[in-house]
Amino acid sequence: MAMTNDDFLDELKALLGDSGVLRHPNDIARYVSDWAGDTLGTPLAVARPANTEQVAEVVKRCYEHDIAMTPQGGHSGLVAGALPDANDQELVISLERLNSVRALDPVNFTITVDAGCILENVKQAAFEHDCDFPLSLGAQGSCQIGGNIATNAGGLNVLRYGMMRELVLGLEVVLPDGRLWDGLNALHKDNRGYDLQQLFLGSEGTLGIVTGAVLKLAPRPTQSRTALLGLPSVQAVIDLYGLARRDCCDLLTAFELIPRRCIELAMEATPELRDPMDSAYPWYVLMEVAATGPVDLGSMLEQLLENGMERELVLDGALASSDTQSAQLWQFRESMLEGQRRRGEHLRTDISVPISAISDFVARASDEVMAASPECEIIAYGHVGDGNLHFNILPPASMADSDKKAHLHELENRLFDVLDDFHGSISAEHGIGRTKQAPYLAGLSPVERELVSGIKALFDPKGLMNLGRILPARE
Ligand SMILES: Cc1cc2nc3c(=O)[nH]c(=O)nc-3n(C[C@H](O)[C@H](O)[C@H](O)COP(=O)(O)OP(=O)(O)OC[C@H]3O[C@@H](n4cnc5c(N)ncnc54)[C@H](O)[C@@H]3O)c2cc1C
């Protein structure tokens, strides 16, 4: 006789204990929606294994009984990949109890962690040993290392340290049939054959569940300087970036493009924030330089600003002279996200183009979108050093709620058409998940499609692991 779901969950409870399997609607509420407040359905249950062996055992039983699985980290992902689907049949496997730092080697500059460690805690652990784990993003207080690996997260410091892909040396993964792959190497160089590990970076939980990782550390910077600058145009921002890369001895850690509208949204979301300069400017740059050695960062930044002003790239600037002032400047970057979220339904994008094409792209894409929807509002900001833009669109304020989704979808298609002309990417860092699947598939050549489907089939022949993310549920 086939096993019922109740029997299956009783088996899991025997394995994980009562608090290791959640079913009551009150208990599972926080696992079914993400940062943006999106929800698709309820899971069969939420399993909360406490260690790698338990993850492997849960997955093995799901494989035996054909139960679909959704690995879940801090559910801060922005493409609905960690949300259980609408069929109420997926078992959410939360990594939140795998949250220990296993080891830190300050000489090898590595830290070995459980995949459920929250990014902020890993950064803190590194600081305590005078090291830095340099991945930094707005969700670092809630996202987990496993989620960062699964999404190949980027963030604010990619231009200096690279994306998650460049920060991982070793991985431990439970494969979709419950077998454990132990690839926890701490080697900075290793050229043995195919690089299996890299396949999991950006795989969005479709190839297995990451349970542990060896991460690369950097020395902890002993000094940093932050500046918020006002500029006349996006082209001035790009020109200043070129200047900064050279004038700042490659010590640039962040270079963020921010439009005036985002400064206003930040002040709306955090009323304590004051306009940073006497006048308003159409574009701002929030930049940071950091170093470990005896470098005069203050003079370096002042010199850059002088050069920028002489060339009429920089119109005004606020330089932070203390950590508190620096945190205040960064608060604009964080609060503008909350300000946008409060505006309700809007189009969020995460695209990339070559850095040299950013200005032309913003101009062309803005023309295209405004021609189709003159009353919408464009909010384009991003990580300039990575050519990564969040070209977001707020629908016309007067539009009925019921019309917004379709309207924004139409604008997204127009935006992606322009992006195609620039040979850009529809996903620079958030991934494909469910929400970007259609344009992703449309952009694959037949060869790419065959290879991608073949990889999925090799790792997950029964199609149980995060089905319907990246690739469709049924091929
Ligand atoms: C305010 C805000 C700012 C953000 N800024 C950035 C940014 O600058 N750069 C950036 O790249 N992203 C950013 N993000 C997106 C998000 O934080 C990242 O994608 C993050 O890496 C997701 O981690 P998570 O633990 O929350 O994963 P989740 O949202 O829980 O999951 C994301 C995906 O990974 C899978 N997954 C999770 N854990 C595992 C695991 N252990 N093994 C296998 N698969 C797993 C899930 O199934 C899902 O498909 C931001 C999000 C917010 C809300």
Short mmCIF file of C-alpha atoms and ligand atoms in Angstrom, two decimals:
data_model
loop_
_atom_site.label_atom_id
_atom_site.label_comp_id
_atom_site.label_asym_id
_atom_site.label_seq_id
_atom_site.Cartn_x
_atom_site.Cartn_y
_atom_site.Cartn_z
CA MET A 1 0.00 0.00 0.00
CA ALA A 2 1.34 3.44 -0.94
CA MET A 3 2.49 5.60 1.92
CA THR A 4 0.23 8.55 2.75
CA ASN A 5 1.60 12.04 3.31
CA ASP A 6 0.71 11.67 7.01
CA ASP A 7 2.74 8.46 7.26
CA PHE A 8 5.63 10.15 5.52
CA LEU A 9 5.56 13.15 7.86
CA ASP A 10 5.36 10.84 10.88
CA GLU A 11 8.54 9.19 9.60
CA LEU A 12 10.21 12.60 9.34
CA LYS A 13 9.08 13.51 12.85
CA ALA A 14 10.62 10.32 14.19
CA LEU A 15 13.85 11.40 12.52
CA LEU A 16 13.89 15.15 13.30
CA GLY A 17 11.75 15.41 16.44
CA ASP A 18 8.45 17.32 16.74
CA SER A 19 10.02 20.77 16.31
CA GLY A 20 11.87 19.52 13.24
CA VAL A 21 8.67 19.18 11.17
CA LEU A 22 6.17 22.06 11.05
CA ARG A 23 2.64 21.79 9.64
CA HIS A 24 0.38 24.17 11.54
CA PRO A 25 -0.49 27.28 9.44
CA ASN A 26 0.79 29.59 12.23
CA ASP A 27 4.11 27.74 12.36
CA ILE A 28 4.71 27.69 8.61
CA ALA A 29 3.56 31.26 7.88
CA ARG A 30 7.07 32.69 7.84
CA TYR A 31 8.33 30.05 5.38
CA VAL A 32 5.75 30.72 2.66
CA SER A 33 6.43 34.34 1.77
CA ASP A 34 9.55 36.28 0.84
CA TRP A 35 10.93 39.77 1.49
CA ALA A 36 8.67 41.28 -1.16
CA GLY A 37 5.63 39.71 0.53
CA ASP A 38 5.01 37.29 -2.37
CA THR A 39 3.33 33.96 -1.59
CA LEU A 40 2.43 31.16 -4.01
CA GLY A 41 1.05 28.35 -1.87
CA THR A 42 1.55 26.33 1.27
CA PRO A 43 4.00 23.45 1.57
CA LEU A 44 3.27 19.87 2.48
CA ALA A 45 5.28 20.72 5.61
CA VAL A 46 8.50 22.46 6.63
CA ALA A 47 11.39 20.16 7.60
CA ARG A 48 14.09 21.66 9.82
CA PRO A 49 17.05 19.26 9.90
CA ALA A 50 19.79 20.14 12.39
CA ASN A 51 22.86 18.77 10.60
CA THR A 52 24.14 17.46 7.27
CA GLU A 53 23.31 13.84 8.08
CA GLN A 54 19.69 14.76 8.80
CA VAL A 55 19.46 16.74 5.54
CA ALA A 56 20.76 13.69 3.67
CA GLU A 57 18.28 11.38 5.42
CA VAL A 58 15.31 13.70 4.72
CA VAL A 59 16.28 14.00 1.04
CA LYS A 60 16.81 10.24 0.73
CA ARG A 61 13.28 9.59 2.03
CA CYS A 62 11.79 12.23 -0.27
CA TYR A 63 13.56 10.53 -3.18
CA GLU A 64 12.22 7.11 -2.17
CA HIS A 65 8.65 8.41 -1.86
CA ASP A 66 8.69 10.85 -4.80
CA ILE A 67 8.17 13.91 -2.63
CA ALA A 68 9.08 17.27 -4.24
CA MET A 69 11.57 19.39 -2.27
CA THR A 70 12.29 23.11 -1.90
CA PRO A 71 15.56 24.04 -0.20
CA GLN A 72 15.11 27.28 1.68
CA GLY A 73 17.59 29.74 3.15
CA GLY A 74 16.69 33.20 4.41
CA HIS A 75 13.93 33.61 1.78
CA SER A 76 15.31 36.97 0.72
CA GLY A 77 15.61 35.82 -2.91
CA LEU A 78 13.81 38.03 -5.41
CA VAL A 79 12.71 35.52 -8.06
CA ALA A 80 10.36 33.31 -5.99
CA GLY A 81 12.76 30.34 -6.08
CA ALA A 82 12.49 29.40 -2.39
CA LEU A 83 8.71 29.67 -2.15
CA PRO A 84 6.69 26.44 -2.12
CA ASP A 85 4.52 26.14 -5.22
CA ALA A 86 0.75 26.42 -5.52
CA ASN A 87 0.09 22.65 -5.38
CA ASP A 88 0.66 22.38 -1.61
CA GLN A 89 2.80 19.30 -2.21
CA GLU A 90 6.41 20.46 -1.79
CA LEU A 91 8.38 19.77 1.34
CA VAL A 92 10.27 22.93 2.31
CA ILE A 93 13.67 21.96 3.69
CA SER A 94 14.87 24.87 5.76
CA LEU A 95 18.60 25.12 6.49
CA GLU A 96 18.11 27.53 9.39
CA ARG A 97 19.30 25.08 12.06
CA LEU A 98 22.59 24.39 10.27
CA ASN A 99 24.11 27.59 11.54
CA SER A 100 27.57 26.89 13.00
CA VAL A 101 30.94 28.20 11.96
CA ARG A 102 32.93 24.98 11.68
CA ALA A 103 36.47 26.37 11.43
CA LEU A 104 38.46 29.49 10.59
CA ASP A 105 42.03 29.43 9.30
CA PRO A 106 43.50 32.97 9.38
CA VAL A 107 46.71 31.84 7.67
CA ASN A 108 44.92 30.13 4.77
CA PHE A 109 42.36 32.97 4.82
CA THR A 110 39.41 30.56 4.86
CA ILE A 111 36.30 29.99 6.93
CA THR A 112 34.29 26.75 6.90
CA VAL A 113 30.61 27.20 7.68
CA ASP A 114 27.27 25.44 7.73
CA ALA A 115 25.11 26.54 4.80
CA GLY A 116 22.41 27.92 7.10
CA CYS A 117 24.74 30.54 8.63
CA ILE A 118 23.40 34.04 8.15
CA LEU A 119 25.77 36.13 6.05
CA GLU A 120 26.06 38.87 8.69
CA ASN A 121 27.17 36.31 11.29
CA VAL A 122 29.85 34.93 8.98
CA LYS A 123 31.15 38.46 8.39
CA GLN A 124 31.22 39.03 12.14
CA ALA A 125 33.09 35.77 12.76
CA ALA A 126 35.68 36.79 10.17
CA PHE A 127 36.08 40.26 11.76
CA GLU A 128 36.85 38.66 15.10
CA HIS A 129 39.95 37.11 13.48
CA ASP A 130 40.98 40.33 11.70
CA CYS A 131 39.64 38.98 8.42
CA ASP A 132 36.82 40.03 6.13
CA PHE A 133 34.26 37.97 4.24
CA PRO A 134 33.61 40.65 1.65
CA LEU A 135 30.17 39.70 0.28
CA SER A 136 27.88 42.60 1.24
CA LEU A 137 24.24 43.06 0.35
CA GLY A 138 21.10 44.67 1.69
CA ALA A 139 19.67 41.36 2.91
CA GLN A 140 22.81 40.25 4.78
CA GLY A 141 20.99 40.21 8.12
CA SER A 142 18.67 37.44 6.87
CA CYS A 143 20.14 35.69 3.81
CA GLN A 144 22.14 32.51 4.36
CA ILE A 145 25.43 31.31 2.88
CA GLY A 146 23.60 28.40 1.17
CA GLY A 147 21.21 30.88 -0.46
CA ASN A 148 24.15 33.09 -1.47
CA ILE A 149 25.81 30.09 -3.11
CA ALA A 150 22.62 28.88 -4.77
CA THR A 151 21.98 32.34 -6.25
CA ASN A 152 25.65 33.22 -6.85
CA ALA A 153 24.95 36.45 -4.96
CA GLY A 154 26.75 39.66 -5.86
CA GLY A 155 26.11 42.87 -3.98
CA LEU A 156 28.06 46.00 -3.26
CA ASN A 157 31.70 44.87 -3.35
CA VAL A 158 31.81 42.72 -6.48
CA LEU A 159 34.01 45.15 -8.36
CA ARG A 160 36.85 44.42 -5.90
CA TYR A 161 36.19 40.87 -4.63
CA GLY A 162 33.98 39.20 -7.24
CA MET A 163 30.67 37.38 -6.86
CA MET A 164 30.00 34.39 -4.62
CA ARG A 165 31.44 32.20 -7.38
CA GLU A 166 34.85 33.73 -6.70
CA LEU A 167 34.54 33.47 -2.92
CA VAL A 168 33.88 29.73 -2.56
CA LEU A 169 36.73 27.19 -2.39
CA GLY A 170 34.86 24.07 -1.31
CA LEU A 171 31.32 22.73 -0.96
CA GLU A 172 29.41 19.97 0.77
CA VAL A 173 26.18 19.07 -1.04
CA VAL A 174 23.35 16.60 -0.52
CA LEU A 175 22.38 15.40 -3.99
CA PRO A 176 18.69 14.97 -4.94
CA ASP A 177 18.78 11.23 -4.17
CA GLY A 178 20.26 11.79 -0.69
CA ARG A 179 23.90 10.96 -1.49
CA LEU A 180 26.47 13.29 0.05
CA TRP A 181 29.13 14.94 -2.13
CA ASP A 182 32.02 16.04 0.07
CA GLY A 183 33.96 18.67 -1.83
CA LEU A 184 34.99 20.71 1.21
CA ASN A 185 38.45 21.65 -0.10
CA ALA A 186 40.30 24.63 1.26
CA LEU A 187 42.68 24.78 -1.72
CA HIS A 188 43.31 28.09 -3.45
CA LYS A 189 44.48 26.23 -6.55
CA ASP A 190 42.97 22.97 -7.75
CA ASN A 191 42.77 22.01 -11.39
CA ARG A 192 41.65 18.39 -11.14
CA GLY A 193 39.33 17.82 -14.07
CA TYR A 194 35.82 19.22 -14.30
CA ASP A 195 34.94 21.80 -11.67
CA LEU A 196 31.83 20.18 -10.15
CA GLN A 197 31.63 22.78 -7.44
CA GLN A 198 31.02 25.66 -9.81
CA LEU A 199 27.92 23.92 -11.16
CA PHE A 200 26.21 24.53 -7.82
CA LEU A 201 27.01 28.24 -7.83
CA GLY A 202 23.88 29.85 -9.23
CA SER A 203 22.03 26.53 -9.56
CA GLU A 204 19.21 27.89 -7.34
CA GLY A 205 18.70 24.67 -5.43
CA THR A 206 17.84 22.68 -8.57
CA LEU A 207 20.85 20.31 -8.40
CA GLY A 208 21.10 19.61 -4.67
CA ILE A 209 21.13 21.12 -1.20
CA VAL A 210 24.30 22.87 -0.09
CA THR A 211 24.99 22.01 3.55
CA GLY A 212 28.50 23.40 4.07
CA ALA A 213 31.11 25.59 2.40
CA VAL A 214 34.70 26.73 2.62
CA LEU A 215 34.79 30.45 1.88
CA LYS A 216 37.69 32.68 0.93
CA LEU A 217 38.53 35.53 3.30
CA ALA A 218 40.36 38.79 2.74
CA PRO A 219 42.34 40.79 5.30
CA ARG A 220 40.04 43.05 7.30
CA PRO A 221 40.47 46.63 6.02
CA THR A 222 41.90 48.87 8.71
CA GLN A 223 40.55 52.03 7.14
CA SER A 224 37.88 53.09 4.67
CA ARG A 225 36.40 56.31 3.27
CA THR A 226 32.91 56.89 1.92
CA ALA A 227 31.66 59.70 -0.31
CA LEU A 228 28.28 60.64 -1.76
CA LEU A 229 28.66 62.78 -4.87
CA GLY A 230 26.24 64.76 -7.03
CA LEU A 231 26.67 64.43 -10.82
CA PRO A 232 24.94 65.89 -13.87
CA SER A 233 24.42 62.75 -16.00
CA VAL A 234 24.84 58.99 -16.21
CA GLN A 235 27.72 59.52 -18.66
CA ALA A 236 29.47 61.66 -16.00
CA VAL A 237 29.03 58.75 -13.57
CA ILE A 238 30.66 56.35 -16.02
CA ASP A 239 33.52 58.77 -16.75
CA LEU A 240 34.09 59.27 -13.02
CA TYR A 241 34.16 55.50 -12.56
CA GLY A 242 36.96 55.22 -15.15
CA LEU A 243 38.88 57.94 -13.31
CA ALA A 244 38.29 56.34 -9.90
CA ARG A 245 39.50 52.91 -11.01
CA ARG A 246 42.84 54.48 -11.92
CA ASP A 247 43.19 57.21 -9.28
CA CYS A 248 42.28 54.98 -6.33
CA CYS A 249 45.09 52.41 -6.73
CA ASP A 250 42.53 49.63 -7.24
CA LEU A 251 41.26 50.17 -3.68
CA LEU A 252 37.71 50.94 -4.77
CA THR A 253 35.25 48.64 -2.99
CA ALA A 254 31.91 50.16 -4.03
CA PHE A 255 30.63 52.52 -6.71
CA GLU A 256 26.84 52.79 -6.70
CA LEU A 257 24.69 54.76 -9.13
CA ILE A 258 21.70 56.40 -7.42
CA PRO A 259 19.10 58.66 -9.11
CA ARG A 260 17.61 61.65 -7.29
CA ARG A 261 14.29 59.82 -6.94
CA CYS A 262 15.97 57.16 -4.79
CA ILE A 263 17.33 59.81 -2.41
CA GLU A 264 13.74 61.04 -2.01
CA LEU A 265 12.41 57.51 -1.52
CA ALA A 266 15.08 56.89 1.12
CA MET A 267 14.09 60.06 2.99
CA GLU A 268 10.43 59.02 2.83
CA ALA A 269 11.24 55.59 4.27
CA THR A 270 13.63 56.95 6.95
CA PRO A 271 12.45 60.42 7.98
CA GLU A 272 15.61 61.02 10.11
CA LEU A 273 17.64 61.21 6.86
CA ARG A 274 18.35 64.76 5.69
CA ASP A 275 19.06 65.81 2.11
CA PRO A 276 22.80 65.12 1.89
CA MET A 277 23.75 68.29 -0.03
CA ASP A 278 22.44 71.86 -0.28
CA SER A 279 21.16 71.34 -3.82
CA ALA A 280 19.53 68.37 -5.50
CA TYR A 281 21.36 66.64 -8.38
CA PRO A 282 19.94 64.33 -11.05
CA TRP A 283 22.40 61.54 -10.26
CA TYR A 284 24.49 60.52 -7.28
CA VAL A 285 27.39 58.17 -6.74
CA LEU A 286 27.94 56.44 -3.41
CA MET A 287 31.52 55.23 -3.38
CA GLU A 288 33.89 53.63 -0.94
CA VAL A 289 37.62 52.96 -0.83
CA ALA A 290 39.19 50.64 1.74
CA ALA A 291 42.70 49.48 2.56
CA THR A 292 44.70 47.50 5.05
CA GLY A 293 48.06 49.22 4.78
CA PRO A 294 49.52 52.70 5.37
CA VAL A 295 47.74 54.44 2.50
CA ASP A 296 46.35 57.97 2.80
CA LEU A 297 42.81 57.26 1.63
CA GLY A 298 41.58 60.74 2.57
CA SER A 299 44.05 62.51 0.24
CA MET A 300 43.40 59.92 -2.46
CA LEU A 301 39.67 60.60 -2.40
CA GLU A 302 40.11 64.37 -2.26
CA GLN A 303 42.43 64.20 -5.27
CA LEU A 304 39.86 62.17 -7.18
CA LEU A 305 37.13 64.69 -6.37
CA GLU A 306 39.32 67.59 -7.47
CA ASN A 307 39.99 65.83 -10.76
CA GLY A 308 36.30 65.04 -11.13
CA MET A 309 35.30 68.65 -10.45
CA GLU A 310 37.89 70.04 -12.85
CA ARG A 311 36.42 67.84 -15.58
CA GLU A 312 32.89 68.94 -14.54
CA LEU A 313 31.92 65.37 -13.74
CA VAL A 314 31.35 66.01 -10.02
CA LEU A 315 29.16 68.97 -9.03
CA ASP A 316 29.17 68.54 -5.25
CA GLY A 317 30.02 65.94 -2.65
CA ALA A 318 29.66 64.85 0.96
CA LEU A 319 32.70 63.05 2.41
CA ALA A 320 32.23 61.02 5.56
CA SER A 321 34.84 61.81 8.18
CA SER A 322 33.81 59.12 10.67
CA ASP A 323 32.29 55.64 10.72
CA THR A 324 29.00 57.15 11.90
CA GLN A 325 28.89 59.54 8.97
CA SER A 326 29.78 56.74 6.60
CA ALA A 327 26.92 54.62 7.99
CA GLN A 328 24.58 57.59 7.47
CA LEU A 329 25.55 57.81 3.79
CA TRP A 330 25.04 54.06 3.34
CA GLN A 331 21.64 54.44 5.00
CA PHE A 332 20.45 56.17 1.81
CA ARG A 333 21.31 53.03 -0.19
CA GLU A 334 19.46 50.77 2.24
CA SER A 335 16.40 52.96 2.83
CA MET A 336 15.76 53.57 -0.87
CA LEU A 337 14.94 49.84 -1.21
CA GLU A 338 12.37 50.08 1.56
CA GLY A 339 11.02 53.28 -0.03
CA GLN A 340 10.43 51.40 -3.30
CA ARG A 341 8.87 48.44 -1.55
CA ARG A 342 6.34 50.74 0.09
CA ARG A 343 5.22 51.89 -3.36
CA GLY A 344 3.56 48.50 -3.83
CA GLU A 345 3.49 46.61 -7.10
CA HIS A 346 6.36 47.60 -9.39
CA LEU A 347 8.67 46.03 -11.93
CA ARG A 348 11.96 44.88 -10.41
CA THR A 349 14.75 44.06 -12.83
CA ASP A 350 18.33 42.99 -12.39
CA ILE A 351 20.08 43.42 -15.70
CA SER A 352 23.62 43.94 -16.93
CA VAL A 353 25.28 45.57 -19.89
CA PRO A 354 28.95 46.41 -20.54
CA ILE A 355 29.97 49.30 -18.25
CA SER A 356 30.81 51.43 -21.27
CA ALA A 357 27.22 51.03 -22.56
CA ILE A 358 25.36 51.95 -19.33
CA SER A 359 24.66 55.56 -20.27
CA ASP A 360 23.37 54.75 -23.78
CA PHE A 361 21.32 51.89 -22.41
CA VAL A 362 19.64 54.01 -19.73
CA ALA A 363 18.80 56.68 -22.32
CA ARG A 364 17.38 54.24 -24.89
CA ALA A 365 15.52 52.11 -22.39
CA SER A 366 14.02 55.20 -20.73
CA ASP A 367 12.84 56.56 -24.10
CA GLU A 368 11.28 53.21 -24.99
CA VAL A 369 9.48 52.80 -21.66
CA MET A 370 8.27 56.40 -21.46
CA ALA A 371 6.95 56.24 -25.02
CA ALA A 372 4.83 53.24 -24.06
CA SER A 373 3.77 54.55 -20.65
CA PRO A 374 4.32 58.30 -20.23
CA GLU A 375 3.01 58.33 -16.65
CA CYS A 376 5.09 55.53 -15.22
CA GLU A 377 8.15 56.27 -13.13
CA ILE A 378 11.60 54.84 -13.87
CA ILE A 379 13.97 54.17 -11.02
CA ALA A 380 17.33 53.05 -12.41
CA TYR A 381 20.14 52.42 -9.96
CA GLY A 382 22.86 49.85 -9.60
CA HIS A 383 26.39 48.59 -9.18
CA VAL A 384 28.24 50.57 -11.87
CA GLY A 385 31.49 48.62 -11.55
CA ASP A 386 29.64 45.43 -12.52
CA GLY A 387 27.53 46.99 -15.31
CA ASN A 388 24.58 45.86 -13.17
CA LEU A 389 21.42 47.96 -13.16
CA HIS A 390 18.14 47.64 -11.33
CA PHE A 391 16.05 49.36 -13.98
CA ASN A 392 12.80 49.36 -11.98
CA ILE A 393 9.47 50.82 -13.03
CA LEU A 394 6.61 52.11 -10.90
CA PRO A 395 3.27 51.93 -12.74
CA PRO A 396 1.23 55.14 -13.30
CA ALA A 397 -0.25 56.23 -9.96
CA SER A 398 -3.70 56.51 -11.53
CA MET A 399 -3.71 52.93 -12.89
CA ALA A 400 -6.19 50.42 -11.44
CA ASP A 401 -4.45 47.74 -9.37
CA SER A 402 -5.97 45.01 -11.55
CA ASP A 403 -4.21 46.42 -14.66
CA LYS A 404 -0.75 46.88 -13.18
CA LYS A 405 0.68 43.39 -13.59
CA ALA A 406 -0.08 43.12 -17.31
CA HIS A 407 1.10 46.67 -17.94
CA LEU A 408 4.42 46.10 -16.17
CA HIS A 409 4.88 42.83 -18.02
CA GLU A 410 4.47 44.65 -21.32
CA LEU A 411 7.05 47.25 -20.24
CA GLU A 412 9.43 44.49 -19.18
CA ASN A 413 9.23 42.96 -22.67
CA ARG A 414 10.08 46.31 -24.24
CA LEU A 415 12.96 46.75 -21.82
CA PHE A 416 14.32 43.30 -22.63
CA ASP A 417 14.11 44.04 -26.36
CA VAL A 418 16.39 47.04 -25.81
CA LEU A 419 18.63 44.88 -23.63
CA ASP A 420 18.97 42.38 -26.48
CA ASP A 421 20.30 45.14 -28.72
CA PHE A 422 23.03 45.75 -26.12
CA HIS A 423 23.77 41.99 -25.74
CA GLY A 424 22.94 42.32 -22.05
CA SER A 425 21.75 39.84 -19.43
CA ILE A 426 18.23 39.67 -17.96
CA SER A 427 19.68 38.44 -14.67
CA ALA A 428 22.92 39.88 -13.34
CA GLU A 429 22.59 38.57 -9.79
CA HIS A 430 19.13 37.52 -8.61
CA GLY A 431 18.88 34.43 -10.83
CA ILE A 432 16.01 32.96 -12.83
CA GLY A 433 13.77 31.26 -10.26
CA ARG A 434 10.23 31.30 -11.49
CA THR A 435 9.81 34.93 -12.40
CA LYS A 436 12.50 35.18 -15.09
CA GLN A 437 11.98 31.75 -16.61
CA ALA A 438 10.20 32.77 -19.82
CA PRO A 439 12.78 35.34 -21.00
CA TYR A 440 15.62 33.05 -19.89
CA LEU A 441 14.34 30.11 -21.94
CA ALA A 442 13.64 32.37 -24.90
CA GLY A 443 17.29 33.46 -24.86
CA LEU A 444 18.81 29.94 -24.86
CA SER A 445 20.13 28.50 -28.11
CA PRO A 446 19.12 24.87 -28.88
CA VAL A 447 22.61 23.71 -27.86
CA GLU A 448 22.44 25.58 -24.56
CA ARG A 449 18.96 24.26 -23.85
CA GLU A 450 20.10 20.67 -24.44
CA LEU A 451 23.12 21.04 -22.15
CA VAL A 452 21.16 22.75 -19.38
CA SER A 453 18.38 20.12 -19.47
CA GLY A 454 21.01 17.35 -19.56
CA ILE A 455 22.72 18.69 -16.42
CA LYS A 456 19.40 18.85 -14.57
CA ALA A 457 18.50 15.29 -15.64
CA LEU A 458 21.92 13.96 -14.59
CA PHE A 459 21.74 15.38 -11.07
CA ASP A 460 17.99 15.04 -10.51
CA PRO A 461 16.60 12.25 -12.73
CA LYS A 462 13.29 12.15 -10.86
CA GLY A 463 12.87 15.93 -11.09
CA LEU A 464 12.11 16.42 -7.39
CA MET A 465 14.52 19.19 -6.41
CA ASN A 466 13.16 22.73 -6.83
CA LEU A 467 11.16 21.71 -9.85
CA GLY A 468 9.90 24.57 -12.02
CA ARG A 469 12.75 26.90 -11.07
CA ILE A 470 15.16 27.83 -13.91
CA LEU A 471 13.63 25.10 -16.14
CA PRO A 472 9.92 24.31 -16.55
CA ALA A 473 8.40 21.63 -14.29
CA ARG A 474 7.90 19.27 -17.22
CA GLU A 475 10.28 19.27 -20.17
C1 LIG B 1 16.86 44.12 0.45
C2 LIG B 1 17.49 43.10 -0.46
C3 LIG B 1 18.70 43.40 -1.08
C4 LIG B 1 19.30 42.45 -1.91
N1 LIG B 1 20.47 42.78 -2.51
C5 LIG B 1 21.08 41.87 -3.29
C6 LIG B 1 22.32 42.19 -3.91
O1 LIG B 1 22.85 43.29 -3.79
N2 LIG B 1 22.92 41.21 -4.65
C7 LIG B 1 22.36 39.97 -4.81
O2 LIG B 1 22.94 39.13 -5.49
N3 LIG B 1 21.17 39.67 -4.26
C8 LIG B 1 20.52 40.57 -3.50
N4 LIG B 1 19.32 40.27 -2.94
C9 LIG B 1 18.70 38.96 -3.21
C10 LIG B 1 18.97 37.89 -2.12
O3 LIG B 1 19.33 38.45 -0.91
C11 LIG B 1 20.04 36.92 -2.56
O4 LIG B 1 19.58 36.24 -3.69
C12 LIG B 1 20.46 35.90 -1.49
O5 LIG B 1 21.63 35.25 -1.94
C13 LIG B 1 19.39 34.85 -1.21
O6 LIG B 1 19.76 34.12 -0.03
P1 LIG B 1 18.65 33.44 0.89
O7 LIG B 1 19.36 32.65 1.95
O8 LIG B 1 17.66 34.41 1.35
O9 LIG B 1 18.03 32.41 -0.16
P2 LIG B 1 16.50 32.03 -0.41
O10 LIG B 1 15.73 33.21 -0.85
O11 LIG B 1 15.98 31.27 0.75
O12 LIG B 1 16.67 31.04 -1.64
C14 LIG B 1 17.12 31.51 -2.89
C15 LIG B 1 17.31 30.30 -3.82
O13 LIG B 1 18.35 29.48 -3.34
C16 LIG B 1 17.87 28.17 -3.02
N5 LIG B 1 18.56 27.78 -1.77
C17 LIG B 1 18.55 28.42 -0.58
N6 LIG B 1 19.36 27.79 0.29
C18 LIG B 1 19.89 26.73 -0.37
C19 LIG B 1 20.81 25.71 -0.03
N7 LIG B 1 21.36 25.62 1.19
N8 LIG B 1 21.12 24.78 -0.96
C20 LIG B 1 20.60 24.84 -2.20
N9 LIG B 1 19.71 25.78 -2.59
C21 LIG B 1 19.37 26.73 -1.69
C22 LIG B 1 16.37 28.32 -2.88
O14 LIG B 1 15.70 27.13 -3.18
C23 LIG B 1 16.08 29.41 -3.89
O15 LIG B 1 15.97 28.88 -5.18
C24 LIG B 1 18.68 41.20 -2.12
C25 LIG B 1 17.48 40.91 -1.49
C26 LIG B 1 16.89 41.84 -0.67
C27 LIG B 1 15.60 41.48 0.00
#
